[in-house]
Every structure is written in C-alpha cells, then in structure tokens.
Coordinates of C-alpha atoms in Angstrom, one line a residue:
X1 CA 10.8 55.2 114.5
X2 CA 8.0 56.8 116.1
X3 CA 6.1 60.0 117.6
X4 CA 4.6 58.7 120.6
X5 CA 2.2 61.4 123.3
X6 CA 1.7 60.0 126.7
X7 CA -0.9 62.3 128.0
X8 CA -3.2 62.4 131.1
X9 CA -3.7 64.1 134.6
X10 CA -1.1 64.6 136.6
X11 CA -0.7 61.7 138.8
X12 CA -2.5 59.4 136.4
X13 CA 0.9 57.5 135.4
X14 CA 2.4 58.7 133.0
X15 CA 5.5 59.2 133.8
X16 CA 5.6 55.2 135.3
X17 CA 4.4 54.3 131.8
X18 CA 7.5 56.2 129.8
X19 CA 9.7 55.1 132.2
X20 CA 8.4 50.9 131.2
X21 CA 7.8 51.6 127.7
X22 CA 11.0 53.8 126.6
X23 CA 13.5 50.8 126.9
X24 CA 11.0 48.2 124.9
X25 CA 11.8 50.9 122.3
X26 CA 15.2 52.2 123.1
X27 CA 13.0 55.3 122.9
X28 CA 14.2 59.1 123.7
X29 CA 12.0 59.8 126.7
X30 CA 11.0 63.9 127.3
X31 CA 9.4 64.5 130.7
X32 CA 6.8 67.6 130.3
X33 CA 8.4 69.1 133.8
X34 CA 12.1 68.6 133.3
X35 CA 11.8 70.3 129.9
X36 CA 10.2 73.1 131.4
X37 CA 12.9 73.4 134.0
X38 CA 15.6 73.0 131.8
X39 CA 14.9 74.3 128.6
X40 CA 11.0 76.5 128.7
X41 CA 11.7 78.6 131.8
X42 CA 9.6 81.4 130.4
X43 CA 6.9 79.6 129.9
X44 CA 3.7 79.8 132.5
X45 CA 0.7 77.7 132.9
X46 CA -1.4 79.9 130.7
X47 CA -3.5 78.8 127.8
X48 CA -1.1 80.4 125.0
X49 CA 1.9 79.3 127.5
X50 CA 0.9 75.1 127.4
X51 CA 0.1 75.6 123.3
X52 CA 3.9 76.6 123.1
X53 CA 5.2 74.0 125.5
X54 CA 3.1 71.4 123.6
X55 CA 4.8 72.8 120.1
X56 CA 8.3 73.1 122.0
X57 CA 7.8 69.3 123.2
X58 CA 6.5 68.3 119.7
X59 CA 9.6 70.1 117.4
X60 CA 12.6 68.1 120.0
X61 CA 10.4 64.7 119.5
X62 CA 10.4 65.8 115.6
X63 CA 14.1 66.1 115.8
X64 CA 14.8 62.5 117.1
X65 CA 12.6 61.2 114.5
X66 CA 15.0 62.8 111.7
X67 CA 17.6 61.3 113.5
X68 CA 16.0 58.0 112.9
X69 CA 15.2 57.2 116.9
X70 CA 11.9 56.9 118.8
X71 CA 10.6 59.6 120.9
X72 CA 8.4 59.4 123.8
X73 CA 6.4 62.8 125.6
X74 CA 5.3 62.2 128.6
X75 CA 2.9 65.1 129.1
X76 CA -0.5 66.5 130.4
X77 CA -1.3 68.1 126.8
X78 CA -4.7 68.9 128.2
X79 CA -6.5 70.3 125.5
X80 CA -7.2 69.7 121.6
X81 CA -5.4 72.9 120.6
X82 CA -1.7 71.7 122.8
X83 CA -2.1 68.4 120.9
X84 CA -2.6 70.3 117.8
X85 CA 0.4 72.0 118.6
X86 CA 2.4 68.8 119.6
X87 CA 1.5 67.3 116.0
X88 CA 0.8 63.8 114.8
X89 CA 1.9 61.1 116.9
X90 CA 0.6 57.6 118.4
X91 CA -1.3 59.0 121.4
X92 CA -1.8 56.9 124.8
X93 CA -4.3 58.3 127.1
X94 CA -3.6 57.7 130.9
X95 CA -6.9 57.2 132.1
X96 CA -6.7 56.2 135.5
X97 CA -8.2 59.2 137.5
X98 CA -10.8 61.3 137.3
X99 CA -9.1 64.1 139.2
X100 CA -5.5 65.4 139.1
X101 CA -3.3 67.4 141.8
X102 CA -4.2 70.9 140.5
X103 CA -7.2 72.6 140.5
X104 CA -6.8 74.8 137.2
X105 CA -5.3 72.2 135.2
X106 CA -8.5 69.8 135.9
X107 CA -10.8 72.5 134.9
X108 CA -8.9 73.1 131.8
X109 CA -8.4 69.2 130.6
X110 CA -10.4 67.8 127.9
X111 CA -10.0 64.1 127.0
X112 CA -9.1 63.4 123.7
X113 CA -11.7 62.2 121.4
X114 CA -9.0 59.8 119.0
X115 CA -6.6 58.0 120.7
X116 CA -4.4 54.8 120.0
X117 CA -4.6 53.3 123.5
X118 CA -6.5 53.9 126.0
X119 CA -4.7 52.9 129.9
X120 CA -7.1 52.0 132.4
X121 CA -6.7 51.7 136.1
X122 CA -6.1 47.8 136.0
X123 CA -3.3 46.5 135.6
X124 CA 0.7 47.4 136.1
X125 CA 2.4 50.1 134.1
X126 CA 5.0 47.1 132.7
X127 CA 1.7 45.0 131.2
X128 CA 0.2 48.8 129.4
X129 CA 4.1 49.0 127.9
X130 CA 4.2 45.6 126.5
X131 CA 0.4 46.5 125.0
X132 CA 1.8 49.6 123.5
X133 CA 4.8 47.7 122.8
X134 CA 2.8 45.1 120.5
X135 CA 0.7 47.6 118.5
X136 CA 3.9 49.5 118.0
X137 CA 6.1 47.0 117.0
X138 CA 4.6 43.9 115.7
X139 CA 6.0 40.8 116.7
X140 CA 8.7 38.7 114.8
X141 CA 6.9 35.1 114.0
X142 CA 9.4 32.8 113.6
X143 CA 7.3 30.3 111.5
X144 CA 6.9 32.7 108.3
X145 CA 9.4 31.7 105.4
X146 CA 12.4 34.2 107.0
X147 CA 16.0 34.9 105.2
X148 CA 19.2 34.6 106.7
X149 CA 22.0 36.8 106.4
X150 CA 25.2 36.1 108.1
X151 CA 27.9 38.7 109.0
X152 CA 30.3 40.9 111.2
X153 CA 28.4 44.2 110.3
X154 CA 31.8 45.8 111.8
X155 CA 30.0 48.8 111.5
X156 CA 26.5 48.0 109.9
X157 CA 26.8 50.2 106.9
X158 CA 24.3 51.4 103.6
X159 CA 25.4 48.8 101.6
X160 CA 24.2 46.2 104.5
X161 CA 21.2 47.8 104.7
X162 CA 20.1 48.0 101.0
X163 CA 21.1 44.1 101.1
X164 CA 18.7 43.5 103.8
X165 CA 16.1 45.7 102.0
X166 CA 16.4 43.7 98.6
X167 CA 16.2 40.4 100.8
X168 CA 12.9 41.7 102.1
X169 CA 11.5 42.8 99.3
X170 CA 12.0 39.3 98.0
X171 CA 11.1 37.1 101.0
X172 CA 9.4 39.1 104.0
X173 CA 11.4 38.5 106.4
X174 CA 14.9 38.4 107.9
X175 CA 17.1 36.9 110.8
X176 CA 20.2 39.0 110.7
X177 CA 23.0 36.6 112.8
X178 CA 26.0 38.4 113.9
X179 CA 29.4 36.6 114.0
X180 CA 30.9 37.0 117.5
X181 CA 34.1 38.2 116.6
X182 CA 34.7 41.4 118.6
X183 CA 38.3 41.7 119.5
X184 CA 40.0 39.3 117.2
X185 CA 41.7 41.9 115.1
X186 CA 41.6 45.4 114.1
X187 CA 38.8 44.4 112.2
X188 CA 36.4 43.6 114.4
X189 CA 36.4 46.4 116.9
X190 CA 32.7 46.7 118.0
X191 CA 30.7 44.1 120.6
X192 CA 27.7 42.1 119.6
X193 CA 25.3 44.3 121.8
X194 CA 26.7 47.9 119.5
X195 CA 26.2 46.0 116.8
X196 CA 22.5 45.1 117.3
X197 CA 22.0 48.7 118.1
X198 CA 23.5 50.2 115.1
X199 CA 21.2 47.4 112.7
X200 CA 18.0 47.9 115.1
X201 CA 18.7 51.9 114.2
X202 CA 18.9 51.5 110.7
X203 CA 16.2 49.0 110.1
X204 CA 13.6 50.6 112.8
X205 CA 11.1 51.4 109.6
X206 CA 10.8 47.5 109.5
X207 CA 10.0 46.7 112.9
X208 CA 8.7 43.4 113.3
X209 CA 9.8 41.9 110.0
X210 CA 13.5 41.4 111.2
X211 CA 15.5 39.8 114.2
X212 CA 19.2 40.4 115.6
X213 CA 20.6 37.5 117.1
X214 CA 24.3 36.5 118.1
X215 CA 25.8 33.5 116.7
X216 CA 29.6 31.8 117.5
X217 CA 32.2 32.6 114.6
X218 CA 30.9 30.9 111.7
X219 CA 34.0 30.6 109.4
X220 CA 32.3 27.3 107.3
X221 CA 28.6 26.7 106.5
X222 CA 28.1 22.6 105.6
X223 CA 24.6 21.7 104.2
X224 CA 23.5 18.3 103.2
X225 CA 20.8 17.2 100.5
X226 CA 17.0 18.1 100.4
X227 CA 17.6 20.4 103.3
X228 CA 14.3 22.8 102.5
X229 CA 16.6 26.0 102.1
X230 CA 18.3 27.7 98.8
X231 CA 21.7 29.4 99.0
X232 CA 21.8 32.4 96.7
X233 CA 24.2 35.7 96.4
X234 CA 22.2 39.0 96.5
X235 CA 24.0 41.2 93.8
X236 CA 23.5 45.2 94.1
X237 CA 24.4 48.1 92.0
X238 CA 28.3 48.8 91.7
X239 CA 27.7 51.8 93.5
X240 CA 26.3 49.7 96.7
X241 CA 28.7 46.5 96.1
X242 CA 31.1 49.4 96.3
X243 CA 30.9 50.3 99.6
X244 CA 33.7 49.1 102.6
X245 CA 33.5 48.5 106.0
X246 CA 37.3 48.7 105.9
X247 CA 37.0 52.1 104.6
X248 CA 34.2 53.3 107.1
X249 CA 36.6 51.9 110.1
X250 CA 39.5 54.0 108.5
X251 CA 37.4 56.7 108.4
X252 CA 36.3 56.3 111.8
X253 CA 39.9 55.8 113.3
X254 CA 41.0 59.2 111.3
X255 CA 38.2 61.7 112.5
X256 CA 38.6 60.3 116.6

C-alpha cells in the first residue's frame, strides 16, 4: 500500500499517467479537478486555497492507506508548502513542459527539489507506469527458493495470512495457488479473480515477495523420490489455528 503524488503543469500528463499506472496497482485514483468540483467547492486558486486542497487531497489518500489500498493524486501541487501539506508520499514529477495552460499557476510553480521519478517527454505514458510500477512493486523472481501454499481461501482470512507470514519469514517467498472450486457447493462461493483480490489486499505490505495464481481442483498431491522439495505442516497459536472460514461465510451470509 502506498501514497503516491503525480504532480506537474497542467497538460504535462498527469492525468494519462494515473489513468496507466492506477490499474498496475489496483490503486484509488483522486483527480485534483474532480475533487475540487465535487467535494472543495469553496476553495479558489489562492495561495492559502491550493495549501488546503493539497492537505484535503492528502487526508482522503491517508484514508485509503488505513484501509489497506493504494492511492494515487493526480495533481499540480505546485509549490513546496502544498506538498508539505499533501504529506509524505512517493512523488513522480511530470516533466514534459516547460509551460502550462495558465498564466498564474506557471508563475507560481516551483519544481520539486526530491522526487522519486522524474517523467520526461520521451516515451508513452504506459512505458513511465510500468517504470513506476517496478520501483513500486518489485518484481516476483521465480528462480529464488519460493513456498507453496495450496488452498480455497473461500474468503482469505487472518489465520491465512499469519500462515503466509510465518512461511515468509522462514523461506522468502511464496506462490499462493488457488483451487478452482467456485460454485461446487456452499462452500466455495467466491471466483478465482475475488479471491486474488482479497489475498493481493491483505498481503500488499509484501509486494514482490508473493504470487497468486489459479490452479485446477487439486484434491491429491503424489510426489516421487529425491524430488528437491520438503513437505511440512506450519503450526500457529491455538488462537490463529482457531479461526474458520466456515464461520466467516456464516457470518457473512447472516449480516447480508
């Protein structure tokens, strides 16, 4: 999960660049107009006015992040004091033009002096996303010694993730392989594609040191001799090994 500021002139691309990089993310994306017409219509363009959009913008990124998503602002910010007011956050400069649309806002703009990624005027806004996308989110590599857990996760709950957790503490990484059984029962009520969401969610603090991937409905796992793997049972505190999916679908059925 992450605070990201896409800042720039206007016109430089920023909005292009959100619009790319949100869905690499399955990021929350908050445009700097649309929140002023929606939600800051009392705000000008005034000095004092852009310090308290850039702190309004800031707080409802803030609030995603507690919610354990990804927020994106795609936003002029123009000054050190509006990204003072935004707060910390992994900051990509649009810098593709030297001039913007209106007069005042040029005179008033100050590029930043730190910044994570810097976008130039070569190449498209889909190549910048997948740059920001790689210092963001490191990359799975499939050749480092990875576990394997194999499950329903019909829902992915606590106990699943603190069994993830203890299986990366002890080896690094993880493949996480969801049995396609969506539909066979009461059981089994959510698709692959909410399940991957619900794990991706949960586990976003270990970006890059875990995969989701589908598998058919294993029901037997066969292994021969000398097969360069171990087999071993992950055992939690009773409180953890207590926890149900059954339950949580109860639950879940009772309060819709």
């Amino acid at each position: 999960m992450r605070k990201i500021l896409i800042m720039g002139l206007p016109g430089a691309g920023k909005t292009a660049l959100a619009a790319a990089l949100a869905p690499l993310l399955n990021a929350v994306v908050f445009n700097a107009d649309a929140v002023r017409e929606n939600l800051s219509p009392d705000l000008g363009f005034s000095h004092s006015d852009r310090i308290e959009h850039a702190r309004r913008m800031g707080w409802m990124c803030d609030r995603v992040l507690e919610a354990g998503g990804t927020a994106i602002a795609d936003f002029i910010c123009p000054t050190p004091d509006t990204r003072a007011a935004f707060g910390d956050a992994y900051l990509i400069w649009v810098d593709r033009i030297r001039q913007g649309r209106f007069e005042d806002t040029n005179r008033l703009f100050v590029a930043p002096e730190r910044f994570d990624l810097r976008v130039t005027e070569h190449g498209s806004p889909q190549s910048w996303a997948e740059k920001a996308l790689s210092e963001l989110r490191p990359a799975f590599d499939p050749q480092k010694p990875t576990a394997l857990f194999v499950g329903r996760y019909q829902p992915f709950h606590a106990g699943h993730k603190r069994l993830i957790e203890e299986g990366l503490r002890r080896v690094g990484q993880i493949c996480i392989a969801v049995r396609d059984t969506h539909g066979n029962n009461a059981s089994n009520p959510l698709p692959y594609f909410a399940v991957r969401q619900r794990i991706e969610a949960a586990l976003s603090a270990y970006a890059g040191k875990f995969v989701v991937v589908p598998l058919p409905n294993i029901t037997h796992v066969f292994y021969g001799r000398d097969v360069g793997y171990t087999i071993e049972r992950i055992v939690l505190d009773e409180a953890t090994e207590a926890i149900s999916a059954t339950e949580i679908r109860r639950l879940s059925c009772s309060l819709g």
